[in-house]
Structure formats: structure tokens, C-alpha cells
Short mmCIF file of C-alpha atoms and ligand atoms in Angstrom, two decimals:
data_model
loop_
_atom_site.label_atom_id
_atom_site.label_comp_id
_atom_site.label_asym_id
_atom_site.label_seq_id
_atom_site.Cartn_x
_atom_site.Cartn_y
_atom_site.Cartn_z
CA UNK A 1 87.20 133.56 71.00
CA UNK A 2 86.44 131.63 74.01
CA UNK A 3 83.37 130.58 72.78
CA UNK A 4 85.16 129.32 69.44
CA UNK A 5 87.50 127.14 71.55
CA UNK A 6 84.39 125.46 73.55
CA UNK A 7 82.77 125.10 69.97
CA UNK A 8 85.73 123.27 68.85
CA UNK A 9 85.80 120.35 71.37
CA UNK A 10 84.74 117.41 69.79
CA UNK A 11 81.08 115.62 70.79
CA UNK A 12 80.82 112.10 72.57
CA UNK A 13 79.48 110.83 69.43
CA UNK A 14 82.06 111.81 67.04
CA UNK A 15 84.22 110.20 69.68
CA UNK A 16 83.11 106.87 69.98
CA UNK A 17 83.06 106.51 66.17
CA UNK A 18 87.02 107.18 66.44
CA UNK A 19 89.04 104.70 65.64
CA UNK A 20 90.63 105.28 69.01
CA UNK A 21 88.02 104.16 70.76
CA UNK A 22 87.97 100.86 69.43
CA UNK A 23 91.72 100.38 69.92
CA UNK A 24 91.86 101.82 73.83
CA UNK A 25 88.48 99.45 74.29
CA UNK A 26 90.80 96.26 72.99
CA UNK A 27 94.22 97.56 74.85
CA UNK A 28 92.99 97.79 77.97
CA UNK A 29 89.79 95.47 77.92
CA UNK A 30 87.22 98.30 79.21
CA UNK A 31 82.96 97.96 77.91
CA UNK A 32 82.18 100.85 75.90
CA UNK A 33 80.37 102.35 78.78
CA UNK A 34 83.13 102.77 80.99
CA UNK A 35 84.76 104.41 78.12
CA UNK A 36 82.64 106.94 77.27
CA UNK A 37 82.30 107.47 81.51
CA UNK A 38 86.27 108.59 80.85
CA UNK A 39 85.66 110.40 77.78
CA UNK A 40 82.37 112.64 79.16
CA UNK A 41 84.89 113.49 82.26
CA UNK A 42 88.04 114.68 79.73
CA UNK A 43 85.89 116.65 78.19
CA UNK A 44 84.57 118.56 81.26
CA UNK A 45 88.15 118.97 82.59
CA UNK A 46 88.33 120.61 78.47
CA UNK A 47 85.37 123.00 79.05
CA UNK A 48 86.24 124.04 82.49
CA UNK A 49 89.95 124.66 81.30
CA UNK A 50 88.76 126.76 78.66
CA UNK A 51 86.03 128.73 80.63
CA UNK A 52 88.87 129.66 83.37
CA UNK A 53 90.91 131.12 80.35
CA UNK A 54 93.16 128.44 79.86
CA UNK A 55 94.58 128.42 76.42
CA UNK A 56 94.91 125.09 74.99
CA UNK A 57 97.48 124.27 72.72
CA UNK A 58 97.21 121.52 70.22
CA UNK A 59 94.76 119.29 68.65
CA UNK A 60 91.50 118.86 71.14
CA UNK A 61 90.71 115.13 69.90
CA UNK A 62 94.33 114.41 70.45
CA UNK A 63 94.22 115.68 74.17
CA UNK A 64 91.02 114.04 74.85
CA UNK A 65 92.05 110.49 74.00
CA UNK A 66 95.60 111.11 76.20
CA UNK A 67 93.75 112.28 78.95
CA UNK A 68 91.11 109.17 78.79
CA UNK A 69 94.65 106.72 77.84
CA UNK A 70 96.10 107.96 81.44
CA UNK A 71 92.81 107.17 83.31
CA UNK A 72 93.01 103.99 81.89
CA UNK A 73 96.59 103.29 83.12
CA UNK A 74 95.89 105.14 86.22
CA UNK A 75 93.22 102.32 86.95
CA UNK A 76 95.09 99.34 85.70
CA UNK A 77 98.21 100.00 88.33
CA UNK A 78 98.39 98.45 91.76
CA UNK A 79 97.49 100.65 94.13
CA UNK A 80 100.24 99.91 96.48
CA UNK A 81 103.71 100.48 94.45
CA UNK A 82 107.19 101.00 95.21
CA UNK A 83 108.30 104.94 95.84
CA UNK A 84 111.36 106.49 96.03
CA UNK A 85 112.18 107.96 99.07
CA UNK A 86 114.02 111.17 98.78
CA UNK A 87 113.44 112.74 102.01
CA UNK A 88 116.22 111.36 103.80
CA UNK A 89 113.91 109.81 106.42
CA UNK A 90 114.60 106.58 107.23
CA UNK A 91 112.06 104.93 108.43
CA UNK A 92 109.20 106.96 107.21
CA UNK A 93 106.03 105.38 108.47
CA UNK A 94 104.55 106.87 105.68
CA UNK A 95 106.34 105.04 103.11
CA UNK A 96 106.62 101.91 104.37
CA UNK A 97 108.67 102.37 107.59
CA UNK A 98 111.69 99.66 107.03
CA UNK A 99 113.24 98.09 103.62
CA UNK A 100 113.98 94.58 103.57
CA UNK A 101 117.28 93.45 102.99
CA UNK A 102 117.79 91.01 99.85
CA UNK A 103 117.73 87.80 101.65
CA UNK A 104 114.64 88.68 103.90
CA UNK A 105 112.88 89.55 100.79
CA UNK A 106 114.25 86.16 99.07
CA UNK A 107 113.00 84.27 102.09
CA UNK A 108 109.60 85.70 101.98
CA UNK A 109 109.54 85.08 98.05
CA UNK A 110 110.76 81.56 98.62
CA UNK A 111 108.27 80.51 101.79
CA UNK A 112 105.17 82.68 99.78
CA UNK A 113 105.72 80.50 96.59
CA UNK A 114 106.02 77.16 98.41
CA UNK A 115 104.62 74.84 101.17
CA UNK A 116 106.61 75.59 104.06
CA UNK A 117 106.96 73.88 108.07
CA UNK A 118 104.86 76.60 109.42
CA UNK A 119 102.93 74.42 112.00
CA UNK A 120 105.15 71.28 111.18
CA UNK A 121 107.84 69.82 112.89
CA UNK A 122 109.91 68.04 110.98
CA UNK A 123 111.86 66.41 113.23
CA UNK A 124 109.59 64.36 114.94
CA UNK A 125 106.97 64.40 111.39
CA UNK A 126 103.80 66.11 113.71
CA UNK A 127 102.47 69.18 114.91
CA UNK A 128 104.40 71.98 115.28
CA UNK A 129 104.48 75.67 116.76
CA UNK A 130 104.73 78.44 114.59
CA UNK A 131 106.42 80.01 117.92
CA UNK A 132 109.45 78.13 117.59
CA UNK A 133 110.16 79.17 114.30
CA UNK A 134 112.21 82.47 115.33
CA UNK A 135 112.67 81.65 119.10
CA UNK A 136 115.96 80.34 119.32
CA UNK A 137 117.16 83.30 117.09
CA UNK A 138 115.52 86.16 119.16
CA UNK A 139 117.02 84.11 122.11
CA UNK A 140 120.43 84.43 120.72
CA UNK A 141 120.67 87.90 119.62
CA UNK A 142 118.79 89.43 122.82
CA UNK A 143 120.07 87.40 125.55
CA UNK A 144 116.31 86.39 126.45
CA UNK A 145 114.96 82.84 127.99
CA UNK A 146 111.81 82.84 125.88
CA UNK A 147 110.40 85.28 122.88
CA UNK A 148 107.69 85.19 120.72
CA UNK A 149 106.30 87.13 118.09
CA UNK A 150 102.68 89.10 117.34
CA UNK A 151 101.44 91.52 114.60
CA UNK A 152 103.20 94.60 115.58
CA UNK A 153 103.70 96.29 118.96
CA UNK A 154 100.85 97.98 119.90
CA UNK A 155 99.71 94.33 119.52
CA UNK A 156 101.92 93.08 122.08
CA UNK A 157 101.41 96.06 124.51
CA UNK A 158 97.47 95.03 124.23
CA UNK A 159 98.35 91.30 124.71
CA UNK A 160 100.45 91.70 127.67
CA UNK A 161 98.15 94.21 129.44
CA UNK A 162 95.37 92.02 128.63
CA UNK A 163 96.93 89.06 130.06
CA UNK A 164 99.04 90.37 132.99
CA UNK A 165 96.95 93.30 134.11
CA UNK A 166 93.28 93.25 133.55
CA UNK A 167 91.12 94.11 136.39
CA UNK A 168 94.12 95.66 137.79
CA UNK A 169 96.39 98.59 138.49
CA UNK A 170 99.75 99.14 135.91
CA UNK A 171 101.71 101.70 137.36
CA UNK A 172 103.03 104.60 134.89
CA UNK A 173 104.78 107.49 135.15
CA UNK A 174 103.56 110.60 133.74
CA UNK A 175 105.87 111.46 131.75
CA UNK A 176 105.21 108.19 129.74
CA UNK A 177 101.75 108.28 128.72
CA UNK A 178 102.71 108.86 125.57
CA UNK A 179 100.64 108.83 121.79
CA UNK A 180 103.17 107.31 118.92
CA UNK A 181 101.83 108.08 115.62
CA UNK A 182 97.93 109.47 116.55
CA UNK A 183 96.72 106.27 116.16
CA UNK A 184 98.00 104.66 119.49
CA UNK A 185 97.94 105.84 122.99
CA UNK A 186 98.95 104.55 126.21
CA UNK A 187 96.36 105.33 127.80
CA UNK A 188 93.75 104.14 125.07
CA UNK A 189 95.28 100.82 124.66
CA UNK A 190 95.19 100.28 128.47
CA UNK A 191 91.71 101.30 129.31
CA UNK A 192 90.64 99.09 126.15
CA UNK A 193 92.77 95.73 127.89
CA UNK A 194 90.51 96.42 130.74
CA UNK A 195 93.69 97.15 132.98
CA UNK A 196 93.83 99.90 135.24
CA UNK A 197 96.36 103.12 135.04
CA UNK A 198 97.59 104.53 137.88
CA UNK A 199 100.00 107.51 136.78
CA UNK A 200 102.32 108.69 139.17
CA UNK A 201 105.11 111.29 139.07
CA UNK A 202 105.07 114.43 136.92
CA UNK A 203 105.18 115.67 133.72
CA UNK A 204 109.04 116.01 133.66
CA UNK A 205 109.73 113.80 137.09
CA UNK A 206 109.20 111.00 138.48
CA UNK A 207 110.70 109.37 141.42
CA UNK A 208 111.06 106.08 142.53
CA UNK A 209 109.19 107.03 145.57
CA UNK A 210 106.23 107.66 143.94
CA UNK A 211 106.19 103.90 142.64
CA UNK A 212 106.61 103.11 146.19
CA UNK A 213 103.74 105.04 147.22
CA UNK A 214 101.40 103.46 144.65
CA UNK A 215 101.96 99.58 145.11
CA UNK A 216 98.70 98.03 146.28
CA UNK A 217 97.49 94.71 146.71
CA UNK A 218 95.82 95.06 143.25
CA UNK A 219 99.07 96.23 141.44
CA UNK A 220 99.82 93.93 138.71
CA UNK A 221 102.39 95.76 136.49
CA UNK A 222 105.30 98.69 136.53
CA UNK A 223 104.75 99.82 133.14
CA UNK A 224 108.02 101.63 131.65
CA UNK A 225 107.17 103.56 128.25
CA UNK A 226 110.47 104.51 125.75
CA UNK A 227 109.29 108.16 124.74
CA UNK A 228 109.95 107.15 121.28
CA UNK A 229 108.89 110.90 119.53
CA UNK A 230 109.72 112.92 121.90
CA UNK A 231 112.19 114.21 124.49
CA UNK A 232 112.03 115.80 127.72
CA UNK A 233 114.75 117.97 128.52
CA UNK A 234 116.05 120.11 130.83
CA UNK A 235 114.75 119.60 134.61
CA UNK A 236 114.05 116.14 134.47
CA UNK A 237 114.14 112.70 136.10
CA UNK A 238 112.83 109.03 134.99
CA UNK A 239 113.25 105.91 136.55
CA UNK A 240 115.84 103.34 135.64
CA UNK A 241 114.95 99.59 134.45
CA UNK A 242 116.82 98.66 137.32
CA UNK A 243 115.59 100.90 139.91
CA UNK A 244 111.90 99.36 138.29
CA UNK A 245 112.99 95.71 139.14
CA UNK A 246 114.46 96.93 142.78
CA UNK A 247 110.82 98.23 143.30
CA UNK A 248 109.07 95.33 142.27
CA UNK A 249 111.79 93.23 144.06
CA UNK A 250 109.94 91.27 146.57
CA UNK A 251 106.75 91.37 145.29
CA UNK A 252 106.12 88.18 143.47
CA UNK A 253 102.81 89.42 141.68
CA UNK A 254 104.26 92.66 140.31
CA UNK A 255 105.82 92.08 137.05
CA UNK A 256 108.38 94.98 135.09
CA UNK A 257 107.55 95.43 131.45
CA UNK A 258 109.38 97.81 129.22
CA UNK A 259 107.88 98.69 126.02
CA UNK A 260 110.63 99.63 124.34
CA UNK A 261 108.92 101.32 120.88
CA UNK A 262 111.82 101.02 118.36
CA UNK A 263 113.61 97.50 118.84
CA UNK A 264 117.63 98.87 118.73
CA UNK A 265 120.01 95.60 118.57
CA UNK A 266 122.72 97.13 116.95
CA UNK A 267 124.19 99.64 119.43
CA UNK A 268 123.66 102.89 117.17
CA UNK A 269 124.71 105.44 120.29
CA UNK A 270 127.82 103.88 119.75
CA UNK A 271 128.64 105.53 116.77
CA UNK A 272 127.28 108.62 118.32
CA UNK A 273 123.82 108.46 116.69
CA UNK A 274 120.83 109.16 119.56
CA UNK A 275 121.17 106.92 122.92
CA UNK A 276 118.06 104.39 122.07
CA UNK A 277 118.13 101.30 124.36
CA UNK A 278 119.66 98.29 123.18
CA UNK A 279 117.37 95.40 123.68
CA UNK A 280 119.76 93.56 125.00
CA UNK A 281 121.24 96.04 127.99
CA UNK A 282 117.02 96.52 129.10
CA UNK A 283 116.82 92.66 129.10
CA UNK A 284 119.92 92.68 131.33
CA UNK A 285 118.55 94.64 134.11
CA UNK A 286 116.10 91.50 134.67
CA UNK A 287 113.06 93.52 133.93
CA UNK A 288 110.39 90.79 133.34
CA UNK A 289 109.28 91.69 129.54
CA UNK A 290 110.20 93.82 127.01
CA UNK A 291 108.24 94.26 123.48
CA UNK A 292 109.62 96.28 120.14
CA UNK A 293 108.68 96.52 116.56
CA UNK A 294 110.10 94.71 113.65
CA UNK A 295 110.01 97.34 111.51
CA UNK A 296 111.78 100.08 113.24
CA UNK A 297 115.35 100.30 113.76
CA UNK A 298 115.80 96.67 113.52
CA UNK A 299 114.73 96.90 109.64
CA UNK A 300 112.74 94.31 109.45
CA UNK A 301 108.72 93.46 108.83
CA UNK A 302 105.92 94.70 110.22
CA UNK A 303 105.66 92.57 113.77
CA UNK A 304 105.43 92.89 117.91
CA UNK A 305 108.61 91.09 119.01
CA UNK A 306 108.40 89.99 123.09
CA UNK A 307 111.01 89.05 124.83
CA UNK A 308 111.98 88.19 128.31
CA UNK A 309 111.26 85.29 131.16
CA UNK A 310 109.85 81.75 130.10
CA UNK A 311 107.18 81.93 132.31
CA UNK A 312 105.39 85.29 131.20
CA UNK A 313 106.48 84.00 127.70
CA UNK A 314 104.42 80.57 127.63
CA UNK A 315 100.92 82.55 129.90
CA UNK A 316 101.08 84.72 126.67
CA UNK A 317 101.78 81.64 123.70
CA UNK A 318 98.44 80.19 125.51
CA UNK A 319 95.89 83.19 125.67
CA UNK A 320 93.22 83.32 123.39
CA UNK A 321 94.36 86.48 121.96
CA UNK A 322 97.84 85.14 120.55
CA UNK A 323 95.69 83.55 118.04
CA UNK A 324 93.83 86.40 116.83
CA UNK A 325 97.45 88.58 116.82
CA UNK A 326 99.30 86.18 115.26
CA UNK A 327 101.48 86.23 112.51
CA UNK A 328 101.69 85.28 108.68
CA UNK A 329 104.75 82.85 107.37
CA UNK A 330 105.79 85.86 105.13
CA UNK A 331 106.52 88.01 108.17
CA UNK A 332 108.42 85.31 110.04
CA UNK A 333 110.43 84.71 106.41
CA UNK A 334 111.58 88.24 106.96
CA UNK A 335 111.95 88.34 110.60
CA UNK A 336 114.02 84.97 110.76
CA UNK A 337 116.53 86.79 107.91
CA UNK A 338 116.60 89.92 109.84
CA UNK A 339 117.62 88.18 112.87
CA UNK A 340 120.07 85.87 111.28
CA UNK A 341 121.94 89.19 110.00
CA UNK A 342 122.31 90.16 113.44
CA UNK A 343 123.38 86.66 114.52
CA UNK A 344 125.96 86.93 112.34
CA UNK A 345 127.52 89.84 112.40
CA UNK A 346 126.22 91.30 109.39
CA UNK A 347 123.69 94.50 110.41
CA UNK A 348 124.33 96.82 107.55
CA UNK A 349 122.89 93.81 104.96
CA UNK A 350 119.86 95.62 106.31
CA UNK A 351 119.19 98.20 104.70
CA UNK A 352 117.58 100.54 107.71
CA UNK A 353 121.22 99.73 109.46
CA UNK A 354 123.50 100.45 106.41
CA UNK A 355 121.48 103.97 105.83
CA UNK A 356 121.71 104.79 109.62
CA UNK A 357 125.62 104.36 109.27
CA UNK A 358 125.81 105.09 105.81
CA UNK A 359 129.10 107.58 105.15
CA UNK A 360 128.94 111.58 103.67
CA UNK A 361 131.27 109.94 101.34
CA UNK A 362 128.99 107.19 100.03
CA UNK A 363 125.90 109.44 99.71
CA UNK A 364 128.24 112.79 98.15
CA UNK A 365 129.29 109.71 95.86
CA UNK A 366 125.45 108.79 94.68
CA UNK A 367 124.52 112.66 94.48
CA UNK A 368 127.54 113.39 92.50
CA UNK A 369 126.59 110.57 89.92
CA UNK A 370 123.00 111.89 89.50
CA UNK A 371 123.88 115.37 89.08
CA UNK A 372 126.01 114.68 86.80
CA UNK A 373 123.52 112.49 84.60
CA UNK A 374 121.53 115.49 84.94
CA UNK A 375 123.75 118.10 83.56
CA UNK A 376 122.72 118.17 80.18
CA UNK A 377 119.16 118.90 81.49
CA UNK A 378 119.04 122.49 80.80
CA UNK A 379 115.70 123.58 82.53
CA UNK A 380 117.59 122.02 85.87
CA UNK A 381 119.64 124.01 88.48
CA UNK A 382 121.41 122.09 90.58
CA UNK A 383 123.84 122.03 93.79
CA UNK A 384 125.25 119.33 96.08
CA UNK A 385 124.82 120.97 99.79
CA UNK A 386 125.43 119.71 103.08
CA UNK A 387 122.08 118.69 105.09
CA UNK A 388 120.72 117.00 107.31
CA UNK A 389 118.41 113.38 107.59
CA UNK A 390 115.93 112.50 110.07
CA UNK A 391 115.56 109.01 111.80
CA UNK A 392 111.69 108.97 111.50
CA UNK A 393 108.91 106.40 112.42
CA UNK A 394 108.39 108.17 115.65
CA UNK A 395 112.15 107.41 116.62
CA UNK A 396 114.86 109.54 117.68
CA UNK A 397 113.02 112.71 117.19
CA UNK A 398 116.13 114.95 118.76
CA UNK A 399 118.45 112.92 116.02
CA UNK A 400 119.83 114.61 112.85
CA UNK A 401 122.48 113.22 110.46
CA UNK A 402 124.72 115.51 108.14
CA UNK A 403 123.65 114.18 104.47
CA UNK A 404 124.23 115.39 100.98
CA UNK A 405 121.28 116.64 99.08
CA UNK A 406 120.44 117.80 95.73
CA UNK A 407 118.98 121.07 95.86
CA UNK A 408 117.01 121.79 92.41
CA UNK A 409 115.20 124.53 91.08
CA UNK A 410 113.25 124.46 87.24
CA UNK A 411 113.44 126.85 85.28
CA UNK A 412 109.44 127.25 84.43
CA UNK A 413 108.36 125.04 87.64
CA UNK A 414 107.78 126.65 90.93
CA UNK A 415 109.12 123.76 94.06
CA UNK A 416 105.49 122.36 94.93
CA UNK A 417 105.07 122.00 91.09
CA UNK A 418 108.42 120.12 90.33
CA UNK A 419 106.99 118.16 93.66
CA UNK A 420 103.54 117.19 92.33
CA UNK A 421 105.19 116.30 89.20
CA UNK A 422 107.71 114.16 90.83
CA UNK A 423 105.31 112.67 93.36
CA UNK A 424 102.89 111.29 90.86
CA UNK A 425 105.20 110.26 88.04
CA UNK A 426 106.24 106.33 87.73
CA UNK A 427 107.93 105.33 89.87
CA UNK A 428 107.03 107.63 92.50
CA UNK A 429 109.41 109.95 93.88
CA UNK A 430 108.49 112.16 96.97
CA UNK A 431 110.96 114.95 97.93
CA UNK A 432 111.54 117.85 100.56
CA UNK A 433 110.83 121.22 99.29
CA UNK A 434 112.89 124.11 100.64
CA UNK A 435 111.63 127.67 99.37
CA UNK A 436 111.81 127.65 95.89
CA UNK A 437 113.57 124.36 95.18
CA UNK A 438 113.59 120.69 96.20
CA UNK A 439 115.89 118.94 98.03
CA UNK A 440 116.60 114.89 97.33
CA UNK A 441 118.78 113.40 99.87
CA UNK A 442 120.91 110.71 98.81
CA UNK A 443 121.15 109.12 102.19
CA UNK A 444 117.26 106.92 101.66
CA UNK A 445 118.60 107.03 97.35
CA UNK A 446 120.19 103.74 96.49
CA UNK A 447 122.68 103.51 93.77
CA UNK A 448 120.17 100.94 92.38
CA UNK A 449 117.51 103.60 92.13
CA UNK A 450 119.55 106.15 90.08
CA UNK A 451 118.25 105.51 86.92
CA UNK A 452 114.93 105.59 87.64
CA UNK A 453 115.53 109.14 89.50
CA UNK A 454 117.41 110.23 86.36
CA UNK A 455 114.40 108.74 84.18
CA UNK A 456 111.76 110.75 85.92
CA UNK A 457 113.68 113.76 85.56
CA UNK A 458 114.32 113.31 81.89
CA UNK A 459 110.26 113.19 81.86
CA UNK A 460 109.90 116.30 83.70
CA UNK A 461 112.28 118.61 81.06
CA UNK A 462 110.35 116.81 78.61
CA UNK A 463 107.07 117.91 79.48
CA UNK A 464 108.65 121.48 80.52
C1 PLP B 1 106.05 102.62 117.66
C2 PLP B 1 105.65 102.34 119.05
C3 PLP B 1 104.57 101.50 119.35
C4 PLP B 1 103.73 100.89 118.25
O1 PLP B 1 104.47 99.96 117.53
P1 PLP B 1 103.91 99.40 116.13
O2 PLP B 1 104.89 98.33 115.77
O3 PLP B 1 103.89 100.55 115.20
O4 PLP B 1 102.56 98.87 116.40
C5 PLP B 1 104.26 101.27 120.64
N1 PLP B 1 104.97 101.83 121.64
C6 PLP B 1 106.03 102.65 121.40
C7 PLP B 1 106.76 103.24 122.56
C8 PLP B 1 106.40 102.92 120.10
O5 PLP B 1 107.44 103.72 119.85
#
């Protein structure tokens, strides 16, 4: 019987004689070779089903050309595409990190399409400084004297070490050489800047004695490190931004830079969500520097924001290295926006602010309207339960917010199955599994993404 099955798949020949293959070779614009590449493969996935004992149901020919059709859609789509995110974490590195909001995206669409004043000052018709383009409005919203702006953090932390500290000794406490994301340690990024680390303290304390005890003549830097992804608890003590600018007081040459990881300007602690630094409150201590992302908490685009006194400021606009760090017109677009919502009062038009704060109400609202879309669906199980979302991108690791999730089970599909299914469908959707179901929380779901969710679902009962 098996042997009948394999006997029955159709040969290359009788393929390419099909009139399929003349209409899939004019629909997608593929040479005949490539085509037959496709068709050899679907019919080696055929054999090798049948061999393991698979049964297949339904006209081989048939399944052959679908198979080849979805290779050849598979190759025509952009490789980087929109997903849905139904984890519930916000700022999933992963996926993206931060959304724009609609008038950062606008801006970017606007200065992308169009000549713009990157390096033109139109005021006085010459040469201008891309630097000055979001200045004034980092200036405003963090209280700083000067800013400017560089590829992402780990950028700035390299530019500042590189300019302020190499050949010499950055003091750090232990408990701050930390590694955000695999990809970037402390440690690692100073030895490459050619700066020296001198850890002091422990583990879980650190005095300010022991930054006392290790100022030299050579000491450039007090290094302060937000432990973005982790938290010590328990037995524990870390020095203050002020207590850092007391011990660098009367030493001229020793600067205090904060790296602050996730750039907070909207207070979130205040609604009782984590206790990340405000920008704003470090700068206040007079520490000399700070640097954040743009793509953290402050929802915007992928950049290094640095902020703090004029004269650190324009040593860093000048070095070599600010050039090769820089950043594209697109990202200050999006930063500018992002900024400007802060400016003016608006935080939750971004949407990595409005999910943070977004109410049970608001996402039991969304998860009521897709269950019940999904009602008629009758392969679906499906509950609204209380959960919880995560903060993500290597932020606010202790932080969990009570959410509403879907909790599904399928009928013939085990959880990883419904999973796969989901992940790979169009438009993406990725999803936490819990034992035997999935769970989609509503929290990182916008009402705008409904139909799609309810679309991909429709495809799944479809395809049983
Ligand atoms: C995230 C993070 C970085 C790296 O920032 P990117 O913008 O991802 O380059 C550096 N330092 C700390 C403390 C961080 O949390």
C-alpha cells in the first residue's frame, strides 16, 4: 500500500508540462529552473511523508503545486513584517522593543519621502547641525543644559568612555557590572573604549567609602550602572547619584555619569508601577551625564539619548566617533515626535506609555470583543482570566501588571501546535503557551488589530 502511494506521486516531467507551471512561472515571475528547484523539494517532503506512514489525503498533483505556490509567496514577502504581539510584553526586544505613536510614524513618513533641513539651517540659509535638531526639546523635557543624540545606548556608553576615560580608571561598583541582553556588557564595552575598570564594593554592597578608597590621580570617571534586568534584594546597599557627585565633589577631573538603561520621563512609580529613575530627578542631583535609550520606556526609536552639562556635551559633538555613531533623519523624525508628546503633556499618544497605564477595563473590553467574534468557532475553547504582563526589554524585571488574557485550547491542536500555526500565519501572531492552551493578552492587542487576530483564527478552524 505504501508503495502504491509513492507510485502515485506524479514525475517532474509530467509536472512541468502542467498547465500550472506555466501560470505560477507568469504569477510570480520565477525561470523554469527555480521552479522545478521548488517542485523536486515538494515532492521529497511527499515521499518522506509517505515513507514515515503519513497518510495523505487528496489529490497528489493538487498538493504539490500548493506546496510549491506557498514557497513562492514565502519568498516574495519582506522579510521584516509587522507581528502581533500577544504576549503582553511590552517592550519585547524581540519584536521590535517600542511602537511608534501615529505622529512619530507620520513624521518619519513625511521627512523619508522629502528633502528635509537635516544639516541646514534655515534661518541663517547655511550649514547646519544635525545636533540641534532635538536639543532644545531634550533640554525642555529633562531639565538638561546640553543633549545630543547617538545610535542607541550602548553607543553612547562606548562614546563617553571613549572620550572621558581612556587610558584611565572608571570606578564601578560591583554590583553594577552588569550584561543587558547577552550582547552587551559593562565590562566588555569598557575594556574595548580602552578605559580602565576599577570595581569596588561587593556583590550586594557597596559603600561610599570604597569610592573613597579608590580615587587616584588617574581616575577619570564614577561610573553608576541602572541594573536594568535584574534586582538585588534583601541585604543590600548602592550608592546614591548624590552621594556620587559629593564624592567627586572637589575633584575637577572626575566626572559622574549615570547610565541610566531604560530612559523613564514619565514618572511610572507614580502610579505604582516599578521605581525606575526619572531622567529628570538623576539629572537633578548634578551628576555630570546621563545616557538612555529611545526605544525603551520612552517609546520611541531606536537611539542613545545623552544628556547633562554643556561642556561634556560639546567634547562629545566634536570626537571623531560622533560621526561614525550618528544618527539617520528617520530616527530624529521619531525622536523629535516622541519628545514633543512629552513636552506637551500628552505621554499615552505613545503607545509604550498608554499600554504601561493601560486599564483592566480597557483590555477586559478588547478581550471581550474578540471572544466574542470567536464564538461561533466551534473547534475553540475559550475563557477571559485574570493575568499578568511583563515590562520587558531588559526593564523592570521584578514588575508584573494584572491583564486580561484569552486562554484557548483547540479541539484537535495540542498548545505548541495552535502556536506554530499562529506564529507563522499572516500577519504573524506570537502567543504565550500555558499547559495545554495559549494565552493572548490583550494588554500589547490593539483594538485596531482585532480583525486581523479574528482573521487568523478563522484560518486556523479552517484548516482544522
Ligand atoms: C538597555 C541598556 C543598554 C543598551 O541600550 P541599547 O539602547 O539597547 O543599546 C545599556 N545599558 C543599560 C543599563 C541598559 O539597560
Amino acid at each position: 500500500m505504501m508503495n502504491k502511494s509513492l507510485r502515485n506521486i506524479p514525475p517532474v516531467h509530467e509536472l512541468q508540462r502542467d498547465a500550472m507551471f506555466i501560470k505560477l512561472r507568469q504569477k510570480y515571475d520565477v525561470q523554469d529552473e527555480v521552479l522545478t528547484v521548488h517542485i523536486r523539494k515538494a515532492l521529497e517532503g511527499m515521499r518522506s511523508d509517505i515513507k514515515k506512514g503519513i497518510v495523505i489525503d487528496g489529490e497528489f498533483a493538487e498538493i504539490i503545486w500548493n506546496d510549491v505556490e506557498n514557497k513562492l509567496m514565502e519568498a516574495h514577502q519582506n522579510r521584516l513584517k509587522r507581528v502581533i504581539n500577544g504576549t503582553g510584553t511590552i517592550l519585547h526586544t524581540n519584536l521590535g522593543r517600542a511602537r511608534l505613536s501615529r505622529e512619530a510614524v507620520n513624521r518619519v513618513s513625511e521627512v523619508a519621502a522629502n528633502y528635509s533641513n537635516l544639516e541646514y539651517d534655515i534661518e541663517s540659509g547655511s550649514r547646519g547641525s544635525r545636533h540641534d535638531l532635538v536639543e532644545d526639546l531634550i533640554k525642555d523635557v529633562t531639565g538638561a543644559e546640553a543633549a545630543m543624540v547617538v545610535n542607541n545606548n550602548a553607543a553612547a556608553v562606548y562614546l563617553i568612555l571613549k572620550a572621558f576615560a581612556k587610558g584611565k580608571e572608571v570606578i564601578v561598583s560591583r554590583g553594577q557590572l552588569v550584561e543587558i541582553g547577552g550582547s552587551f556588557r559593562v565590562s566588555s564595552i569598557m575594556e574595548e573604549s580602552g578605559a580602565k575598570l576599577v570595581e569596588v564594593g561587593t556583590t550586594n554592597k557597596t559603600h561610599a567609602k570604597d569610592y573613597y578608597d579608590a580615587l587616584t590621580g588617574e581616575t577619570a570617571m564614577l561610573l553608576k550602572v541602572h541594573t536594568s534586568n535584574f534586582k538585588t534584594i534583601g541585604f543590600t546597599k548602592t550608592v546614591t547619584s548624590e552621594e556620587l557627585v559629593e564624592i567627586a565633589g572637589n575633584r575637577e577631573d572626575v566626572m559622574v555619569y549615570e547610565d541610566l538603561g531604560s530612559g523613564v520621563l514619565y514618572d511610572f512609580a507614580k502610579e505604582g508601577i516599578g521605581d525606575e529613575p526619572v531622567v529628570q530627578k538623576v539629572l537633578e542631583t548634578g551628576v555630570d551625564l546621563v545616557s538612555f535609550s529611545g526605544d525603551k520606556l520612552l517609546g520611541g526609536p531606536q537611539a542613545g539619548i545623552i544628556a547633562g552639562k554643556k561642556k561634556y556635551i560639546n567634547h562629545l559633538k566634536q570626537h571623531q566617533l560622533a560621526r561614525v555613531l550618528r544618527v539617520d533623519k528617520m530616527s530624529f523624525a521619531a525622536l523629535e515626535a516622541t519628545f514633543r508628546a512629552y513636552l506637551n503633556q500628552r505621554p499615552t499618544d505613545i503607545p509604550t506609555v498608554r499600554d504601561m497605564l493601560q486599564s483592566l477595563k480597557e483590555i477586559r473590553e478588547k478581550a471581550l470583543e474578540f471572544i466574542t467574534a470567536i464564538s461561533g468557532m466551534d473547534s475553540f475553547q475559550a475563557d477571559i482570566i485574570k493575568e499578568y504582563s511583563m515590562v520587558g526589554g531588559g526593564t523592570m524585571p521584578d514588575v508584573t501588571i494584572p491583564t486580561y488574557t484569552v486562554k484557548m485550547r483547540h479541539d484537535s491542536l495540542a498548545a505548541h501546535v495552535l502556536a506554530e500555526k499562529l506564529r507563522k500565519g499572516t500577519p504573524s501572531v506570537i502567543v504565550r503557551t500555558s499547559g495545554d492552551a495559549i494565552l493572548l493578552d490583550f494588554r500589547t492587542i490593539t483594538h485596531g488589530e482585532l480583525p486581523d487576530l479574528i482573521k487568523a483564527m478563522e484560518l486556523l478552524t479552517y484548516r482544522g
